[in-house]
Short mmCIF file of C-alpha atoms and ligand atoms in Angstrom, two decimals:
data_model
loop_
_atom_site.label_atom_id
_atom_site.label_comp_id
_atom_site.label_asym_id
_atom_site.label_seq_id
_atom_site.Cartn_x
_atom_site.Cartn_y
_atom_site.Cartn_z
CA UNK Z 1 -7.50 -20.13 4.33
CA UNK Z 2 -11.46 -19.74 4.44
CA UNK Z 3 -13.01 -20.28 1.03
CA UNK Z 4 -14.58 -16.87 0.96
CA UNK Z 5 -14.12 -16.20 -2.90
CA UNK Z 6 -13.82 -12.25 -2.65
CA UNK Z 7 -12.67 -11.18 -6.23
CA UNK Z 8 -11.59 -7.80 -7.06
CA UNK Z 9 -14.35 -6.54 -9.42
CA UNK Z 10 -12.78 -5.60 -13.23
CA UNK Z 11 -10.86 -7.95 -15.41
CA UNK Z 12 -8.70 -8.31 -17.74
CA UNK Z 13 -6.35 -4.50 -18.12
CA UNK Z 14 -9.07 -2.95 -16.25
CA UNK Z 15 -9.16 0.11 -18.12
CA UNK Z 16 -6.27 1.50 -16.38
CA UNK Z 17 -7.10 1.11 -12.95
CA UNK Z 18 -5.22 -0.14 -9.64
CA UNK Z 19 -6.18 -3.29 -8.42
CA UNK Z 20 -7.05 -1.25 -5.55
CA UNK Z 21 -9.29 1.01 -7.22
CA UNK Z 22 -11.11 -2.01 -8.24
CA UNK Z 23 -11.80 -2.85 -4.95
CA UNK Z 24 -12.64 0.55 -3.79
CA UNK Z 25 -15.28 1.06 -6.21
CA UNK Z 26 -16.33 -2.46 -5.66
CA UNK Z 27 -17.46 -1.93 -2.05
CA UNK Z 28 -20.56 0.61 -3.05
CA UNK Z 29 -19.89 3.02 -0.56
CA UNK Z 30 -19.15 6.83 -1.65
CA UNK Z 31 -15.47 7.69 -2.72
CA UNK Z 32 -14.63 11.26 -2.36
CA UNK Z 33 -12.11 12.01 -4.30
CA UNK Z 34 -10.20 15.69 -2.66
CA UNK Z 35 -6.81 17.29 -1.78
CA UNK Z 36 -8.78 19.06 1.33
CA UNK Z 37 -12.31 18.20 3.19
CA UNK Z 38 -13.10 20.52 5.10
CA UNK Z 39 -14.68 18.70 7.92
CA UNK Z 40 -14.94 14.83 8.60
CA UNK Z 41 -17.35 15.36 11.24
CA UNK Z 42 -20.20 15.52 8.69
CA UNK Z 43 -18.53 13.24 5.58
CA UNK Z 44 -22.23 12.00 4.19
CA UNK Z 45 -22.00 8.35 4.69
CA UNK Z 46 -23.94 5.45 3.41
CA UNK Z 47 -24.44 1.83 3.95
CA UNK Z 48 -21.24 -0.44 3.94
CA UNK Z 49 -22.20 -4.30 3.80
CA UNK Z 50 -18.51 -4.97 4.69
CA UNK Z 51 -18.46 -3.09 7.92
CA UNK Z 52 -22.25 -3.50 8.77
CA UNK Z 53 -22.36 0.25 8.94
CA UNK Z 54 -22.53 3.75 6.86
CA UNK Z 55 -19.30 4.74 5.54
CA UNK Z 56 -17.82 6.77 2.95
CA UNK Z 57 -14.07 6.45 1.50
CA UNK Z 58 -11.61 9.93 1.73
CA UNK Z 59 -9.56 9.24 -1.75
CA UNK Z 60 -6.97 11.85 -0.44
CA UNK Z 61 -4.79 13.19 -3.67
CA UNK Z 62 -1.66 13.47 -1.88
CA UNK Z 63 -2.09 9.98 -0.17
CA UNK Z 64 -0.81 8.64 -3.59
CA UNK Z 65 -2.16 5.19 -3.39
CA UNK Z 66 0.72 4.46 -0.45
CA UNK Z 67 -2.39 4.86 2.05
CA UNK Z 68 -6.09 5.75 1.89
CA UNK Z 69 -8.54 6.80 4.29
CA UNK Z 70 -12.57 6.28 5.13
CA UNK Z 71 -14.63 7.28 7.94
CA UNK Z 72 -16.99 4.40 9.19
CA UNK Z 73 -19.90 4.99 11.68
CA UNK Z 74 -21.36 2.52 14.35
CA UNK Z 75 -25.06 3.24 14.90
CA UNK Z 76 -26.11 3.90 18.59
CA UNK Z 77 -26.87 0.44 20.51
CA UNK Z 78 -25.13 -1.72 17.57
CA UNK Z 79 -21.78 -3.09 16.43
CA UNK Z 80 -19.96 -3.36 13.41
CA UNK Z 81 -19.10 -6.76 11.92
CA UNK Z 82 -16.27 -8.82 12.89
CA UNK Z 83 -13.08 -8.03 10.95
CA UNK Z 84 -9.07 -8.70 9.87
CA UNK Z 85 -7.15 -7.60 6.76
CA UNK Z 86 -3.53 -8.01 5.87
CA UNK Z 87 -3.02 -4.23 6.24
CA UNK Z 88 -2.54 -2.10 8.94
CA UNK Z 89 -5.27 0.42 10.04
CA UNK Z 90 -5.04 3.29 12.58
CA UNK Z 91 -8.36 4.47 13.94
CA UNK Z 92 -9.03 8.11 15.46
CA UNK Z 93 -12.35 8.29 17.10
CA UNK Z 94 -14.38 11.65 15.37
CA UNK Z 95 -17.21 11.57 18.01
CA UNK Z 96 -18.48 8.85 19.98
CA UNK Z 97 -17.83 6.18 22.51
CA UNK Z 98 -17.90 2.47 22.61
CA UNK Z 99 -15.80 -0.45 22.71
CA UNK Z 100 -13.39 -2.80 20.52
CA UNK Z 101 -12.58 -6.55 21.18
CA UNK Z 102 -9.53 -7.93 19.83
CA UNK Z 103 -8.64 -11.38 19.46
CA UNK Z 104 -6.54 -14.18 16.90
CA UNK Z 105 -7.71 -17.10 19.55
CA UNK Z 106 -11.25 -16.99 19.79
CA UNK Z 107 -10.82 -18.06 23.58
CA UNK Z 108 -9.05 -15.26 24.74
CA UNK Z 109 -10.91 -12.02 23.50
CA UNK Z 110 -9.94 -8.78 25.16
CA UNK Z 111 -11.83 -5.40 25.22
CA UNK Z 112 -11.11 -2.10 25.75
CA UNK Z 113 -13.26 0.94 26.20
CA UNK Z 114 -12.66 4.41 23.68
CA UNK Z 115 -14.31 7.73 23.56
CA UNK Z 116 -14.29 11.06 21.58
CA UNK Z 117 -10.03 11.51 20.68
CA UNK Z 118 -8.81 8.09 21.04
CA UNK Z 119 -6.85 6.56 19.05
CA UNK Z 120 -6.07 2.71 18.58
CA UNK Z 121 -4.58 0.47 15.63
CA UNK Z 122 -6.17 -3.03 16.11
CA UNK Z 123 -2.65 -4.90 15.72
CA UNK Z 124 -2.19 -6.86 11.82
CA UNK Z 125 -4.77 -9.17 10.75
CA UNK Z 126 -6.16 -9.44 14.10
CA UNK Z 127 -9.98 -10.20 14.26
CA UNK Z 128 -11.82 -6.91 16.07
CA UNK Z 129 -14.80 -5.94 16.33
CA UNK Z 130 -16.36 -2.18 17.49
CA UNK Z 131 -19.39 -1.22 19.70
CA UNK Z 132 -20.97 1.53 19.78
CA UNK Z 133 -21.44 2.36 24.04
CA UNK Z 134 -24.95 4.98 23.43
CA UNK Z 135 -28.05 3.86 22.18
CA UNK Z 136 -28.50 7.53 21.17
CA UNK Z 137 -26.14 8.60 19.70
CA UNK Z 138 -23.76 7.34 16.67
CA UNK Z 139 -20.15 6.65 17.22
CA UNK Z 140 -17.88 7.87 14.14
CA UNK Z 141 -14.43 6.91 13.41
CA UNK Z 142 -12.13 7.95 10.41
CA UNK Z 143 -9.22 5.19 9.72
CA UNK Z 144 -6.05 5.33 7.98
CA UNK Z 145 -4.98 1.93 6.22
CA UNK Z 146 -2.44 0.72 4.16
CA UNK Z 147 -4.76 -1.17 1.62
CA UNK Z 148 -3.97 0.68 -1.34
CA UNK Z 149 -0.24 -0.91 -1.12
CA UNK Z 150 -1.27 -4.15 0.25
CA UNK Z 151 -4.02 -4.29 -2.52
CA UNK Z 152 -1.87 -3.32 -5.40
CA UNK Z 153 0.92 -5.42 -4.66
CA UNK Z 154 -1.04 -8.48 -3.79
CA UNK Z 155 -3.96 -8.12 -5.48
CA UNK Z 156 -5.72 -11.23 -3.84
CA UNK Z 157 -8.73 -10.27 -1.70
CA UNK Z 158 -8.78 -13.43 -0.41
CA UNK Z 159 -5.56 -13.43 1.05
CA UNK Z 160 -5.77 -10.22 2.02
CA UNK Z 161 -9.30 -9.84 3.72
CA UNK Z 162 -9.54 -13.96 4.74
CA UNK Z 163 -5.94 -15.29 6.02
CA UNK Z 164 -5.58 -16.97 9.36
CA UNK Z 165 -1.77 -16.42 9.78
CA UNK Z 166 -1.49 -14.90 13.39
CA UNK Z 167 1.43 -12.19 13.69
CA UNK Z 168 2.22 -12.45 17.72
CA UNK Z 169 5.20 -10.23 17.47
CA UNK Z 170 2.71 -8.11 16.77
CA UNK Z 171 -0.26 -9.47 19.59
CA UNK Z 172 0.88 -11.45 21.56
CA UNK Z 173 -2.75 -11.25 23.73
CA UNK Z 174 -1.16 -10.06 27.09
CA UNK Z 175 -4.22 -8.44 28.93
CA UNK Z 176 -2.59 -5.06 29.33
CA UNK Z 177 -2.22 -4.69 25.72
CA UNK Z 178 -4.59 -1.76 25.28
CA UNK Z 179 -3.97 -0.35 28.64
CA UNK Z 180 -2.90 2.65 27.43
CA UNK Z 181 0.56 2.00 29.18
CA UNK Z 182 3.83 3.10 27.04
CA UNK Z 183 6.95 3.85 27.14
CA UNK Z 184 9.00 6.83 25.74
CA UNK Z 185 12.42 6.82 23.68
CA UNK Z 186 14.32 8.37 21.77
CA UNK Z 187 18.15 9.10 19.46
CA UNK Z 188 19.88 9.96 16.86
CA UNK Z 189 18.68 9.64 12.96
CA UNK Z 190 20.50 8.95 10.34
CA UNK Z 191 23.73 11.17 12.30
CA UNK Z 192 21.33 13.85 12.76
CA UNK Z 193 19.29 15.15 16.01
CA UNK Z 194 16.04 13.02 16.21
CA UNK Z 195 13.82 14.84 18.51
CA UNK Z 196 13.05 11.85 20.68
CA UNK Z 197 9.12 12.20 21.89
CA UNK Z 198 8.34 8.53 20.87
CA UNK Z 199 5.90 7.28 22.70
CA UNK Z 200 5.29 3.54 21.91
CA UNK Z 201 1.69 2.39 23.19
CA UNK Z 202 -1.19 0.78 21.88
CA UNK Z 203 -3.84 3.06 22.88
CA UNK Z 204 -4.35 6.59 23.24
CA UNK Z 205 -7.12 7.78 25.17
CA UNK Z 206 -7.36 11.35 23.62
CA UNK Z 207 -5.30 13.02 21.45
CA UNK Z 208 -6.75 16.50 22.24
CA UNK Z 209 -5.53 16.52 25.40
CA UNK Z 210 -2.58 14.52 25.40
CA UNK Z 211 0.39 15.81 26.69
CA UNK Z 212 3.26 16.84 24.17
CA UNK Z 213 6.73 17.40 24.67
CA UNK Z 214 8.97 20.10 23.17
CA UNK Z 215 10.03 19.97 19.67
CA UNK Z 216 11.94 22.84 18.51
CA UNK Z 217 13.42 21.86 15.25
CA UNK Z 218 10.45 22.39 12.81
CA UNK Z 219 10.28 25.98 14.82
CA UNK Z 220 8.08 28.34 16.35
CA UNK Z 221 7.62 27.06 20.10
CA UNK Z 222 6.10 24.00 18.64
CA UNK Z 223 5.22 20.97 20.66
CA UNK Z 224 4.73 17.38 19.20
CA UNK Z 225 4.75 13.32 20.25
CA UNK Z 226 5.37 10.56 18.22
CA UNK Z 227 3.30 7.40 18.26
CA UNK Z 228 4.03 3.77 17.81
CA UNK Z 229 1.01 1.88 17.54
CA UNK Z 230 0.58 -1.94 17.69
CA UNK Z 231 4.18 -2.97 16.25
CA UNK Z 232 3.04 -1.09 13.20
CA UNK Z 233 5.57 0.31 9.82
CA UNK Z 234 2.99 2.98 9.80
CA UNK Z 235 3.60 6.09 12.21
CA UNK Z 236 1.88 8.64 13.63
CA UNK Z 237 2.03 11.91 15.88
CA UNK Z 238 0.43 15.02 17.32
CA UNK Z 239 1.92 18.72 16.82
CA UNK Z 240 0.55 21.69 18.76
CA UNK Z 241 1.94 24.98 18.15
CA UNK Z 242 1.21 28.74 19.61
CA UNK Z 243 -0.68 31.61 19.39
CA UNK Z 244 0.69 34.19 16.84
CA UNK Z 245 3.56 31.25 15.40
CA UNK Z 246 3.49 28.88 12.49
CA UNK Z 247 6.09 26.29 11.52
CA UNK Z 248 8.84 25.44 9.00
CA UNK Z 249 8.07 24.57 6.19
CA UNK Z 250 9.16 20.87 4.75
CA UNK Z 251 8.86 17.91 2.59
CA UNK Z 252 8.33 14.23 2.71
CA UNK Z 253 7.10 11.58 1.52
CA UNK Z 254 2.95 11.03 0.69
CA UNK Z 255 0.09 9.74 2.54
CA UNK Z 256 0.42 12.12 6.10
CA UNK Z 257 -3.27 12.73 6.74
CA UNK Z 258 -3.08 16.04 9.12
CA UNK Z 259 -6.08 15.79 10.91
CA UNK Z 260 -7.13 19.28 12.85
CA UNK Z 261 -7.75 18.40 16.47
CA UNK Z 262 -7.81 22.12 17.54
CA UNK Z 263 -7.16 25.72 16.68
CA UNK Z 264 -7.86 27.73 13.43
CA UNK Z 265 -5.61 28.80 10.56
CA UNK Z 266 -4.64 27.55 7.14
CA UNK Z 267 -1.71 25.25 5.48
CA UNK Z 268 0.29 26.43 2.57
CA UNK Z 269 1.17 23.83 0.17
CA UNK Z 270 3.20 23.62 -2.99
CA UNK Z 271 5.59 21.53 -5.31
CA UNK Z 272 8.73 22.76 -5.61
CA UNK Z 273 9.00 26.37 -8.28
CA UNK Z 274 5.02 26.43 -8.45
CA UNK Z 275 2.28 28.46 -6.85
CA UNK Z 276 1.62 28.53 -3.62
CA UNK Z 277 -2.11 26.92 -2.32
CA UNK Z 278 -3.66 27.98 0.62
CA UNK Z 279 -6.38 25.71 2.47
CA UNK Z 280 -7.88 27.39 5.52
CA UNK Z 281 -8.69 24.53 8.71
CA UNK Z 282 -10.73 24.34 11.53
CA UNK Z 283 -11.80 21.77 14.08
CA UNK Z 284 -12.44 18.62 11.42
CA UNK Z 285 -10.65 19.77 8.90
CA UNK Z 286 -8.24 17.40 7.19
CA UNK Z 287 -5.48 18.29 4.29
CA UNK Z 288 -2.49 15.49 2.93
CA UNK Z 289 0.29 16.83 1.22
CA UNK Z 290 1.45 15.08 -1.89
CA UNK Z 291 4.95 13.37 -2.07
CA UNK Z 292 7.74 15.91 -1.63
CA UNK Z 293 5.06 18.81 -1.80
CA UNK Z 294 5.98 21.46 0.50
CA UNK Z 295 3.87 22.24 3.06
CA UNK Z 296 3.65 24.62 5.93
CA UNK Z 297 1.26 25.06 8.82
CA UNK Z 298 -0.08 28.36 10.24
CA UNK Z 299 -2.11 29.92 13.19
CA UNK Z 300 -4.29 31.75 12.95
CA UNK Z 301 -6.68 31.82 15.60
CA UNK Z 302 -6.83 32.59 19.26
CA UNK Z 303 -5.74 29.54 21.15
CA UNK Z 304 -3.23 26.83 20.40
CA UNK Z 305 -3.79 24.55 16.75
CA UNK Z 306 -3.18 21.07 17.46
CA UNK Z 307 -3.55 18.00 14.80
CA UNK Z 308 -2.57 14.17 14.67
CA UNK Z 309 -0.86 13.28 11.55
CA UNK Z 310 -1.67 9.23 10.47
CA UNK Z 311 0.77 9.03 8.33
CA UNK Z 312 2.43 6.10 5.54
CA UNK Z 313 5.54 4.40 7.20
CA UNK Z 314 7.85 6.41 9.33
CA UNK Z 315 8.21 4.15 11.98
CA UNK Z 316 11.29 4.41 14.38
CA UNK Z 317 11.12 0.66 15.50
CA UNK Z 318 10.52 -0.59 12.02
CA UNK Z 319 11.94 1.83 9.41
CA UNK Z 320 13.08 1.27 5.96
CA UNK Z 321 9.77 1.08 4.02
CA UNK Z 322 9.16 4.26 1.83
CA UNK Z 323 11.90 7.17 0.68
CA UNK Z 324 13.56 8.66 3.03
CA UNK Z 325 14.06 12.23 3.86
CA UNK Z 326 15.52 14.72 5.93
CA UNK Z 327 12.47 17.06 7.22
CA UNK Z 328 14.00 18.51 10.29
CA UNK Z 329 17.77 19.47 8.31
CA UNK Z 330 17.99 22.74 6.18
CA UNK Z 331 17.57 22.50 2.46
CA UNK Z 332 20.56 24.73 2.20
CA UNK Z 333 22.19 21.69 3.83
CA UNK Z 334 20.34 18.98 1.66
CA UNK Z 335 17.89 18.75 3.77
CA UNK Z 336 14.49 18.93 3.31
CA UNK Z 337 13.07 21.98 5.77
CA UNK Z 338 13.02 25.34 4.78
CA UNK Z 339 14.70 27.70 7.23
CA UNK Z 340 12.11 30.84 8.23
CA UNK Z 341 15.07 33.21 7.02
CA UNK Z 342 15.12 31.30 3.64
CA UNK Z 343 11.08 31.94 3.09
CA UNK Z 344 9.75 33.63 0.40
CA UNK Z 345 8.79 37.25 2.02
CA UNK Z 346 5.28 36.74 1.04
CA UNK Z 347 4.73 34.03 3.27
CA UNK Z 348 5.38 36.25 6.02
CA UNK Z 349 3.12 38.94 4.65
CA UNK Z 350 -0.13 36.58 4.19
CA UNK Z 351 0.39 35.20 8.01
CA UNK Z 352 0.61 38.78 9.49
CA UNK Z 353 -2.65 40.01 7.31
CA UNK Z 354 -4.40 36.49 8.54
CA UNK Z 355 -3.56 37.30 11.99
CA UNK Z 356 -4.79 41.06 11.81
CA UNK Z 357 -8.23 40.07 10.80
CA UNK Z 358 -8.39 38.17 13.71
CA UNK Z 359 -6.97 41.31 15.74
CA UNK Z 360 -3.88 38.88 16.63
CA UNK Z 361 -0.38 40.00 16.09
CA UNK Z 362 2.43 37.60 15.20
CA UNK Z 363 4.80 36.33 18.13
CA UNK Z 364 7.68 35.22 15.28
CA UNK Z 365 9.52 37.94 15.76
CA UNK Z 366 12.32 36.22 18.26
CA UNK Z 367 12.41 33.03 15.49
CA UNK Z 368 13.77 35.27 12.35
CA UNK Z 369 17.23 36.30 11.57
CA UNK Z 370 19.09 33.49 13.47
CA UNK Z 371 21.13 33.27 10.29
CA UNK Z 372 22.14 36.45 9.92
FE1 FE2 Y 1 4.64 17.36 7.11
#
C-alpha cells in the first residue's frame, strides 16, 4: 500500500455528515446539489487538483448516496492525472475526443481512442489515464461512480484511492479489451420475461447512434439495450422511444442517472399518493429518480428521445447488490410498473396538451385499453 496519507477531512461525529460527504467537500471543487440540471454540457467547472483538470460534482437527490456523479474536463492538448479507486466509474463522453490508457502492469499499457457519445468504465482499481486528442478544443466527460458506498462503508481514503490489489477477473490486459467487441444475451428473471438486449462490452463508441433492439414491456414502441461494462455490479442502458408515445411508468431502486442523448419532452416523477412533478428535458438534460419514486418518461418533440441511464447495481452477470424489484410486472400483480390503463387520466391529458403545442398528436391510441 503506498504511504499516501489521504485523510477524509472532519473528525470526530462530523456534525452529521457521511464520511463521503467529507470527502466531497474536501476536494474544493463545486458540489451542486439538484433533483434536475438542466444541461451538463455547460455545468461551470473549476480546478480539481485530484484530476489535474476543472470539474464540478452533480450531488443528484435521488442518487441517495448509493452513487454520485461529476463531470470532469480535459483541456485541449493536455491530460488528466494518472488514476485508480476502489470504486467503479462509468464515463459518458459530453463533447470531445481523446484517448484513455489502461493498465495494473506498468509494462503492458493499452490505449484506446473515444469521441463525442462513447462510453467506457475503466475496469476496478485499474490505473488510467485520459487525453484530450484537440489542442483546441476541451474534451468533457460526466462519470457515474460508486464512491459514495465505497466511501461510507470503508471510510479509508487510503485504501480506497491508493491500493495495489489487481482485480484480473475484472482486466485481465488482453489487447482487444476495449475493442468495442461484445456479445449479446439474454433470459428469464426472477420467473418472469427478461427482455434480453444485454450487450456485454467494454466500450461503446456512441451511444447516440447505437443500435437498440425492441423492448416492448415498459410500452409504447420503445426500444432499449442493456450494457455490461468492464465486469462491473453497476449497469447501464439506452432507451429510445417514438414520436407521439411515452412509456410506463415504474419504480426502482435510486441512483439511475437518465441522461438525455436526444429528443425533447419532460419526465413525471412522484412518490407513491403525492403530487405529481414535472421536469421538462432536452439534449443535456439529466433527471434521477429517488428510490421507489415513480417515474415516467414522455415525448414530446418531433423526432425520437433517446437517453443512457448509468445506473447503481443492476447487473445481470453480477446481481444481488441493492433491493430488488419488479419494473417490467404490473403493480396490480405486485409488480412495480404501472399499466397505461391503470394511469391517473390526467397523465394522459398533460401529454396530449404537450404534444399540441408542438402541433404533434399522440400515436398511443393502439397501446390503451388492452385490459379491457
Ligand atoms: Fe426507471
Amino acid at each position: 500500500m503506498a504511504k499516501n496519507a489521504e485523510k477524509i477531512a472532519a473528525t470526530g461525529t462530523g456534525g452529521g455528515k457521511s464520511s463521503y460527504e467529507k470527502w466531497v467537500e474536501g476536494e474544493g471543487i463545486p458540489i451542486i446539489k439538484t433533483f434536475f440540471a438542466e444541461d451538463i454540457r455547460t455545468v461551470k467547472l473549476e480546478p480539481w487538483d485530484r484530476k489535474g483538470g476543472p470539474g464540478a460534482f452533480l450531488q443528484m437527490e435521488g442518487a441517495g448516496q448509493v452513487n454520485n456523479s461529476y463531470i470532469c474536463e480535459i483541456p485541449p492538448g493536455k491530460s488528466l492525472k494518472p488514476q485508480r479507486q476502489l470504486f467503479e466509474e462509468s464515463i459518458y463522453v459530453v463533447s470531445g475526443q481523446g484517448a484513455t490508457t489502461v493498465w495494473n502492469d506498468e509494462n503492458r499499457k493499452q490505449t484506446f481512442e473515444w469521441q463525442t457519445g462513447s462510453l467506457f468504465s475503466p475496469p476496478l482499481n485499474t490505473w488510467h489515464q485520459l487525453f484530450n486528442g484537440s489542442g483546441s478544443e476541451p474534451a468533457r466527460y460526466l462519470a457515474v461512480t460508486t464512491a459514495p458506498t465505497m466511501i461510507n462503508l470503508l471510510h479509508n481514503l487510503d485504501f480506497i484511492f491508493h491500493n495495489d490489489f489487481a482485480f484480473k477477473d475484472r482486466f485481465d490486459g488482453r489487447d482487444e479489451y476495449f475493442s468495442g467487441k461484445g456479445t449479446l444475451y439474454g433470459g428469464e428473471y426472477d420467473g418472469f420475461r427478461f427482455a434480453g438486449n444485454a450487450w456485454e462490452t467494454n466500450f461503446v463508441p456512441d451511444v447516440r447512434s447505437f443500435k437498440l433492439l425492441e423492448y416492448d414491456v415498459r410500452g409504447a414502441g420503445g426500444r432499449n439495450i442493456k450494457f455490461e461494462l468492464s465486469e462491473n455490479t453497476t449497469a447501464c442502458h439506452i432507451s429510445e422511444f417514438p414520436v407521439g408515445t411515452y412509456k410506463k411508468a415504474h419504480r426502482h431502486g435510486p441512483g439511475a442517472h437518465v441522461i438525455i442523448l436526444g429528443g425533447e419532452g419532460y419526465s413525471l416523477i412522484w412518490p407513491e399518493g403525492e403530487p405529481i412533478k414535472k421536469y421538462a428535458w432536452h439534449e443535456g438534460s439529466m433527471v434521477v429518480p429517488p428510490d421507489s419514486w415513480w417515474h415516467q418518461h414522455f415525448n414530446t418533440g418531433k423526432n425520437p428521445a433517446r437517453y443512457l441511464a448509468l445506473r447503481s447495481f443492476g447487473s445481470k452477470k453480477y446481481r444481488g447488490a441493492g433491493k430488488k424489484y419488479k419494473g417490467t410486472v404490473d403493480r396490480k400483480l405486485g409488480g412495480d410498473q404501472i399499466e397505461y390503463d391503470d394511469e391517473d387520466p390526467i397523465v394522459r391529458k398533460w401529454f396530449e396538451e404537450a404534444l399540441a403545442k408542438n402541433g404533434l398528436e399522440s400515436r398511443m391510441a393502439s397501446f390503451y385499453n388492452k385490459n379491457k
